[in-house]
mmCIF file of C-alpha atoms and ligand atoms in Angstrom:
data_model
loop_
_atom_site.group_PDB
_atom_site.id
_atom_site.type_symbol
_atom_site.label_atom_id
_atom_site.label_comp_id
_atom_site.label_asym_id
_atom_site.label_seq_id
_atom_site.Cartn_x
_atom_site.Cartn_y
_atom_site.Cartn_z
ATOM 1 C CA MET F 1 200.834 -27.455 -190.956
ATOM 2 C CA THR F 2 202.304 -30.944 -191.151
ATOM 3 C CA THR F 3 201.217 -33.660 -188.773
ATOM 4 C CA SER F 4 204.067 -35.969 -187.861
ATOM 5 C CA ARG F 5 203.584 -39.699 -187.964
ATOM 6 C CA PRO F 6 203.865 -41.479 -184.604
ATOM 7 C CA LYS F 7 207.223 -43.009 -183.883
ATOM 8 C CA ARG F 8 207.361 -46.762 -184.126
ATOM 9 C CA LEU F 9 209.093 -49.089 -181.701
ATOM 10 C CA GLY F 10 209.530 -52.759 -182.583
ATOM 11 C CA LEU F 11 209.922 -55.212 -179.714
ATOM 12 C CA PHE F 12 211.474 -58.542 -180.592
ATOM 13 C CA GLY F 13 211.426 -60.797 -177.540
ATOM 14 C CA GLY F 14 212.948 -64.231 -177.210
ATOM 15 C CA THR F 15 215.245 -66.490 -175.296
ATOM 16 C CA PHE F 16 218.033 -65.904 -177.824
ATOM 17 C CA ASN F 17 219.818 -69.053 -176.711
ATOM 18 C CA PRO F 18 221.662 -68.273 -178.906
ATOM 19 C CA ILE F 19 220.592 -65.486 -181.273
ATOM 20 C CA HIS F 20 221.062 -66.513 -184.935
ATOM 21 C CA TYR F 21 220.616 -65.205 -188.471
ATOM 22 C CA GLY F 22 216.921 -66.196 -188.467
ATOM 23 C CA HIS F 23 216.379 -63.517 -185.803
ATOM 24 C CA LEU F 24 218.835 -60.989 -187.171
ATOM 25 C CA ARG F 25 217.843 -60.903 -190.802
ATOM 26 C CA THR F 26 214.125 -60.765 -189.986
ATOM 27 C CA ALA F 27 214.752 -57.896 -187.558
ATOM 28 C CA GLU F 28 216.497 -55.986 -190.328
ATOM 29 C CA GLU F 29 213.696 -56.649 -192.802
ATOM 30 C CA VAL F 30 210.916 -55.750 -190.324
ATOM 31 C CA THR F 31 212.710 -52.516 -189.411
ATOM 32 C CA GLU F 32 212.898 -51.551 -193.054
ATOM 33 C CA ALA F 33 209.429 -52.712 -194.123
ATOM 34 C CA LEU F 34 207.583 -51.064 -191.225
ATOM 35 C CA GLU F 35 209.851 -48.049 -191.118
ATOM 36 C CA LEU F 36 210.484 -48.629 -187.434
ATOM 37 C CA THR F 37 212.136 -45.783 -185.595
ATOM 38 C CA ARG F 38 213.800 -48.354 -183.317
ATOM 39 C CA LEU F 39 213.809 -52.080 -182.833
ATOM 40 C CA TRP F 40 214.799 -53.677 -179.552
ATOM 41 C CA PHE F 41 215.882 -57.256 -179.141
ATOM 42 C CA ILE F 42 214.611 -58.200 -175.694
ATOM 43 C CA PRO F 43 216.238 -61.307 -174.228
ATOM 44 C CA ALA F 44 214.003 -62.882 -171.589
ATOM 45 C CA ALA F 45 215.631 -63.140 -168.165
ATOM 46 C CA LEU F 46 213.471 -66.075 -167.053
ATOM 47 C CA PRO F 47 211.531 -67.300 -170.092
ATOM 48 C CA PRO F 48 208.188 -68.629 -168.794
ATOM 49 C CA HIS F 49 207.863 -71.219 -171.589
ATOM 50 C CA LYS F 50 211.358 -72.666 -171.366
ATOM 51 C CA THR F 51 211.709 -73.681 -167.752
ATOM 52 C CA GLY F 52 212.264 -77.410 -168.341
ATOM 53 C CA ARG F 53 215.962 -77.207 -169.134
ATOM 54 C CA LEU F 54 219.070 -75.382 -168.091
ATOM 55 C CA ILE F 55 219.444 -72.059 -169.839
ATOM 56 C CA PRO F 56 222.615 -69.976 -169.736
ATOM 57 C CA PRO F 57 222.304 -66.913 -167.483
ATOM 58 C CA PHE F 58 220.586 -63.807 -168.749
ATOM 59 C CA GLU F 59 223.906 -61.909 -168.933
ATOM 60 C CA THR F 60 225.351 -64.560 -171.245
ATOM 61 C CA ARG F 61 222.424 -64.406 -173.662
ATOM 62 C CA LEU F 62 222.362 -60.602 -173.438
ATOM 63 C CA GLU F 63 226.052 -60.469 -174.305
ATOM 64 C CA MET F 64 225.620 -62.782 -177.300
ATOM 65 C CA THR F 65 222.728 -60.645 -178.521
ATOM 66 C CA ARG F 66 224.828 -57.494 -178.171
ATOM 67 C CA LEU F 67 227.744 -59.089 -180.007
ATOM 68 C CA ALA F 68 225.382 -60.160 -182.782
ATOM 69 C CA VAL F 69 223.768 -56.752 -183.319
ATOM 70 C CA GLY F 70 226.953 -54.725 -183.057
ATOM 71 C CA ARG F 71 226.491 -51.081 -183.976
ATOM 72 C CA HIS F 72 223.271 -50.374 -185.798
ATOM 73 C CA SER F 73 221.516 -47.052 -186.198
ATOM 74 C CA ARG F 74 218.056 -48.407 -185.377
ATOM 75 C CA ILE F 75 218.458 -51.850 -183.796
ATOM 76 C CA THR F 76 219.570 -52.175 -180.173
ATOM 77 C CA VAL F 77 219.410 -54.683 -177.324
ATOM 78 C CA SER F 78 217.302 -53.992 -174.251
ATOM 79 C CA ASP F 79 217.963 -55.430 -170.793
ATOM 80 C CA ILE F 80 214.482 -54.450 -169.581
ATOM 81 C CA GLU F 81 213.550 -58.024 -168.620
ATOM 82 C CA GLY F 82 216.757 -58.472 -166.650
ATOM 83 C CA ARG F 83 215.846 -55.496 -164.504
ATOM 84 C CA ARG F 84 212.650 -57.164 -163.227
ATOM 85 C CA PRO F 85 212.580 -60.056 -160.778
ATOM 86 C CA GLY F 86 210.707 -63.269 -161.529
ATOM 87 C CA LYS F 87 209.489 -64.715 -164.798
ATOM 88 C CA SER F 88 209.752 -62.529 -167.886
ATOM 89 C CA TYR F 89 206.183 -62.068 -168.989
ATOM 90 C CA SER F 90 205.773 -60.065 -172.203
ATOM 91 C CA ILE F 91 202.640 -58.412 -170.861
ATOM 92 C CA GLU F 92 204.660 -56.816 -168.054
ATOM 93 C CA THR F 93 207.310 -55.591 -170.495
ATOM 94 C CA LEU F 94 204.652 -54.093 -172.735
ATOM 95 C CA ARG F 95 202.852 -52.377 -169.870
ATOM 96 C CA GLN F 96 206.165 -50.890 -168.737
ATOM 97 C CA VAL F 97 207.159 -49.699 -172.227
ATOM 98 C CA ARG F 98 203.665 -48.277 -172.816
ATOM 99 C CA GLU F 99 203.905 -46.404 -169.517
ATOM 100 C CA GLU F 100 207.380 -45.020 -170.268
ATOM 101 C CA TYR F 101 206.853 -44.185 -173.935
ATOM 102 C CA GLY F 102 203.273 -42.941 -173.835
ATOM 103 C CA ARG F 103 200.918 -42.676 -176.766
ATOM 104 C CA ASP F 104 203.435 -40.905 -179.036
ATOM 105 C CA TRP F 105 204.901 -44.259 -179.910
ATOM 106 C CA GLU F 106 203.238 -47.140 -181.728
ATOM 107 C CA LEU F 107 204.445 -50.487 -180.407
ATOM 108 C CA TYR F 108 204.953 -53.495 -182.677
ATOM 109 C CA PHE F 109 205.530 -56.843 -181.046
ATOM 110 C CA ILE F 110 207.500 -59.102 -183.398
ATOM 111 C CA LEU F 111 207.206 -62.856 -183.139
ATOM 112 C CA GLY F 112 207.256 -66.044 -185.179
ATOM 113 C CA LEU F 113 204.107 -67.798 -186.342
ATOM 114 C CA ASP F 114 205.003 -70.732 -184.063
ATOM 115 C CA SER F 115 204.898 -68.387 -181.061
ATOM 116 C CA ILE F 116 201.644 -66.543 -181.832
ATOM 117 C CA LEU F 117 199.841 -69.835 -182.442
ATOM 118 C CA GLU F 118 200.537 -70.544 -178.757
ATOM 119 C CA ILE F 119 199.368 -67.140 -177.583
ATOM 120 C CA THR F 120 196.823 -68.624 -175.147
ATOM 121 C CA THR F 121 199.705 -69.905 -173.012
ATOM 122 C CA TRP F 122 200.908 -66.330 -172.446
ATOM 123 C CA LYS F 123 200.010 -64.420 -169.308
ATOM 124 C CA ASP F 124 197.070 -61.997 -169.809
ATOM 125 C CA TYR F 125 197.269 -62.554 -173.545
ATOM 126 C CA ALA F 126 194.016 -60.736 -174.383
ATOM 127 C CA GLU F 127 195.398 -57.543 -172.852
ATOM 128 C CA LEU F 128 198.415 -57.638 -175.178
ATOM 129 C CA PHE F 129 196.060 -56.660 -178.010
ATOM 130 C CA THR F 130 195.196 -53.427 -176.202
ATOM 131 C CA LEU F 131 198.853 -52.394 -175.952
ATOM 132 C CA CYS F 132 200.515 -53.133 -179.280
ATOM 133 C CA HIS F 133 200.293 -54.307 -182.851
ATOM 134 C CA PHE F 134 201.808 -57.630 -183.846
ATOM 135 C CA VAL F 135 204.152 -58.536 -186.686
ATOM 136 C CA VAL F 136 204.082 -62.249 -187.435
ATOM 137 C CA LEU F 137 207.063 -63.911 -189.130
ATOM 138 C CA ASP F 138 206.624 -67.091 -191.123
ATOM 139 C CA ARG F 139 208.479 -70.159 -189.912
ATOM 140 C CA PRO F 140 208.994 -73.285 -191.943
ATOM 141 C CA GLY F 141 206.434 -75.927 -191.066
ATOM 142 C CA TYR F 142 203.793 -73.499 -189.729
ATOM 143 C CA ASP F 143 200.659 -72.512 -191.617
ATOM 144 C CA ARG F 144 199.354 -68.917 -191.634
ATOM 145 C CA GLY F 145 195.889 -70.357 -192.250
ATOM 146 C CA GLN F 146 195.660 -71.499 -188.623
ATOM 147 C CA LEU F 147 196.001 -68.057 -187.097
ATOM 148 C CA GLU F 148 192.551 -66.623 -187.854
ATOM 149 C CA ALA F 149 190.781 -69.428 -185.998
ATOM 150 C CA VAL F 150 193.076 -69.063 -182.988
ATOM 151 C CA LEU F 151 192.563 -65.280 -182.812
ATOM 152 C CA ARG F 152 188.781 -65.516 -183.222
ATOM 153 C CA ARG F 153 188.292 -68.436 -180.851
ATOM 154 C CA GLU F 154 190.765 -67.469 -178.154
ATOM 155 C CA VAL F 155 191.208 -63.691 -178.245
ATOM 156 C CA HIS F 156 188.136 -61.998 -179.773
ATOM 157 C CA PRO F 157 185.364 -63.349 -182.038
ATOM 158 C CA GLN F 158 185.343 -60.148 -184.091
ATOM 159 C CA PHE F 159 188.835 -60.152 -185.524
ATOM 160 C CA GLN F 160 188.487 -58.998 -189.152
ATOM 161 C CA PRO F 161 190.799 -59.798 -192.068
ATOM 162 C CA LEU F 162 192.894 -56.880 -193.354
ATOM 163 C CA PRO F 163 192.820 -56.139 -197.114
ATOM 164 C CA ASP F 164 195.128 -58.212 -199.331
ATOM 165 C CA ALA F 165 195.411 -60.944 -196.680
ATOM 166 C CA ALA F 166 197.866 -58.692 -194.853
ATOM 167 C CA GLY F 167 196.674 -59.971 -191.468
ATOM 168 C CA PHE F 168 193.819 -59.275 -189.052
ATOM 169 C CA GLN F 169 192.433 -56.393 -187.038
ATOM 170 C CA HIS F 170 191.155 -56.584 -183.480
ATOM 171 C CA PRO F 171 187.920 -54.578 -182.934
ATOM 172 C CA GLY F 172 189.899 -52.387 -180.525
ATOM 173 C CA GLY F 173 192.212 -51.334 -183.372
ATOM 174 C CA ALA F 174 195.295 -53.504 -182.878
ATOM 175 C CA LYS F 175 196.550 -55.057 -186.073
ATOM 176 C CA VAL F 176 198.212 -58.426 -186.552
ATOM 177 C CA TYR F 177 200.336 -58.168 -189.694
ATOM 178 C CA PHE F 178 201.866 -61.013 -191.620
ATOM 179 C CA LEU F 179 205.222 -60.070 -192.999
ATOM 180 C CA ALA F 180 206.982 -62.117 -195.635
ATOM 181 C CA THR F 181 210.621 -62.078 -194.623
ATOM 182 C CA THR F 182 213.450 -64.276 -195.840
ATOM 183 C CA LEU F 183 212.522 -67.710 -194.604
ATOM 184 C CA MET F 184 215.412 -69.290 -192.750
ATOM 185 C CA ASP F 185 215.069 -72.720 -191.282
ATOM 186 C CA ILE F 186 217.421 -71.965 -188.408
ATOM 187 C CA SER F 187 216.543 -72.546 -184.773
ATOM 188 C CA ALA F 188 218.477 -72.145 -181.575
ATOM 189 C CA THR F 189 217.575 -75.726 -180.662
ATOM 190 C CA ARG F 190 219.367 -76.983 -183.749
ATOM 191 C CA ILE F 191 222.417 -74.807 -183.086
ATOM 192 C CA ARG F 192 222.704 -76.123 -179.526
ATOM 193 C CA GLY F 193 222.354 -79.661 -180.844
ATOM 194 C CA LEU F 194 225.142 -79.155 -183.366
ATOM 195 C CA VAL F 195 227.479 -77.781 -180.708
ATOM 196 C CA GLY F 196 226.681 -80.764 -178.486
ATOM 197 C CA GLN F 197 227.638 -83.116 -181.323
ATOM 198 C CA ARG F 198 230.856 -81.170 -181.985
ATOM 199 C CA CYS F 199 229.552 -80.142 -185.416
ATOM 200 C CA SER F 200 230.058 -76.806 -187.121
ATOM 201 C CA ILE F 201 227.680 -73.903 -186.493
ATOM 202 C CA ARG F 202 229.619 -71.535 -188.745
ATOM 203 C CA TYR F 203 227.419 -69.260 -190.930
ATOM 204 C CA LEU F 204 224.246 -70.005 -188.927
ATOM 205 C CA LEU F 205 224.987 -67.051 -186.671
ATOM 206 C CA PRO F 206 227.504 -64.197 -186.542
ATOM 207 C CA GLU F 207 231.123 -65.231 -186.187
ATOM 208 C CA ARG F 208 231.522 -63.207 -182.995
ATOM 209 C CA VAL F 209 228.724 -65.188 -181.358
ATOM 210 C CA ARG F 210 230.175 -68.477 -182.587
ATOM 211 C CA ARG F 211 233.522 -67.597 -181.014
ATOM 212 C CA TYR F 212 231.829 -66.567 -177.761
ATOM 213 C CA ILE F 213 230.026 -69.934 -177.598
ATOM 214 C CA ILE F 214 233.265 -71.837 -178.142
ATOM 215 C CA LYS F 215 235.294 -69.714 -175.748
ATOM 216 C CA ASN F 216 232.714 -70.059 -172.986
ATOM 217 C CA LYS F 217 232.072 -73.762 -173.702
ATOM 218 C CA LEU F 218 228.332 -73.264 -174.026
ATOM 219 C CA TYR F 219 225.980 -76.094 -174.992
ATOM 220 C CA LEU F 220 228.487 -78.903 -174.467
HETATM 221 P P1 ATP M 1 214.452 -72.479 -179.648
HETATM 222 O O1 ATP M 1 214.832 -73.336 -180.819
HETATM 223 O O2 ATP M 1 215.361 -72.590 -178.463
HETATM 224 O O3 ATP M 1 212.981 -72.614 -179.269
HETATM 225 P P2 ATP M 1 214.276 -70.150 -181.405
HETATM 226 O O4 ATP M 1 215.326 -70.314 -182.451
HETATM 227 O O5 ATP M 1 212.853 -70.438 -181.804
HETATM 228 O O6 ATP M 1 214.672 -70.973 -180.092
HETATM 229 P P3 ATP M 1 213.632 -67.921 -179.671
HETATM 230 O O7 ATP M 1 214.617 -67.136 -178.933
HETATM 231 O O8 ATP M 1 212.750 -68.831 -178.927
HETATM 232 O O9 ATP M 1 214.444 -68.711 -180.843
HETATM 233 O O10 ATP M 1 212.778 -67.034 -180.646
HETATM 234 C C1 ATP M 1 212.422 -65.703 -180.430
HETATM 235 C C2 ATP M 1 211.398 -65.337 -181.493
HETATM 236 O O11 ATP M 1 212.003 -65.431 -182.786
HETATM 237 C C3 ATP M 1 210.169 -66.263 -181.522
HETATM 238 O O12 ATP M 1 209.014 -65.462 -181.728
HETATM 239 C C4 ATP M 1 210.445 -67.165 -182.707
HETATM 240 O O13 ATP M 1 209.239 -67.593 -183.308
HETATM 241 C C5 ATP M 1 211.232 -66.244 -183.643
HETATM 242 N N1 ATP M 1 212.159 -66.972 -184.487
HETATM 243 C C6 ATP M 1 213.080 -67.869 -184.124
HETATM 244 N N2 ATP M 1 213.772 -68.343 -185.168
HETATM 245 C C7 ATP M 1 213.276 -67.711 -186.263
HETATM 246 C C8 ATP M 1 213.565 -67.785 -187.678
HETATM 247 N N3 ATP M 1 214.481 -68.615 -188.180
HETATM 248 N N4 ATP M 1 212.859 -66.982 -188.505
HETATM 249 C C9 ATP M 1 211.896 -66.166 -188.000
HETATM 250 N N5 ATP M 1 211.573 -66.054 -186.679
HETATM 251 C C10 ATP M 1 212.255 -66.808 -185.823
#
């Protein structure tokens, strides 16, 4: 008798204002490396951390994300956070996905090192580690060495290193994996800045998204 491996769902949340090749290429590499059954890009409807400035509507960012992904056998775009009122807290998304998908699926929350280092600013952050594993992407200018202290001090004192410096394990079983993906020093902030200065953003993001930004006069 063969026992089948649990299916794996990757959840890649963000503001995606706009989505760019830093997000897209890492999603592709994570999907392949972790043999994810599916990966969802999850644009935040009301990002709790980015309230200080005007952000294009959820539908606009959702559309850009859809244009960017196109047709892919494993990667899709989820509007789950647009279907809930109020701020888009990841904990609520994870609880909902856990509820709908049950224990047959392993959940992998994908985020940049910059984001996980700020995990204590997330709603009910300790509970996240009871619902999913984490996949941490390097970002230029951020040091992996800082993560262990943050996890031990702020989440649980008994986080243990995984073999081969692959990451850390929570005593409850959740793993925090480091994944070396192609390092791209691209950020949405920089793309918006370039548009504002009437500079080219070509080749930083898919052409279809670039055209959408120009056509809809975003970030001017
Ligand atoms: P902004 O510059 O507006 O803060 P961003 O480019 O960081 O935006 P987000 O939508 O905030 O994009 O990012 C969603 C997730 O993707 C975050 O976890 C972030 O760390 C990660 N991320 C963003 N850019 C990259 C990149 N170039 N490589 C790897 N991960 C990235």
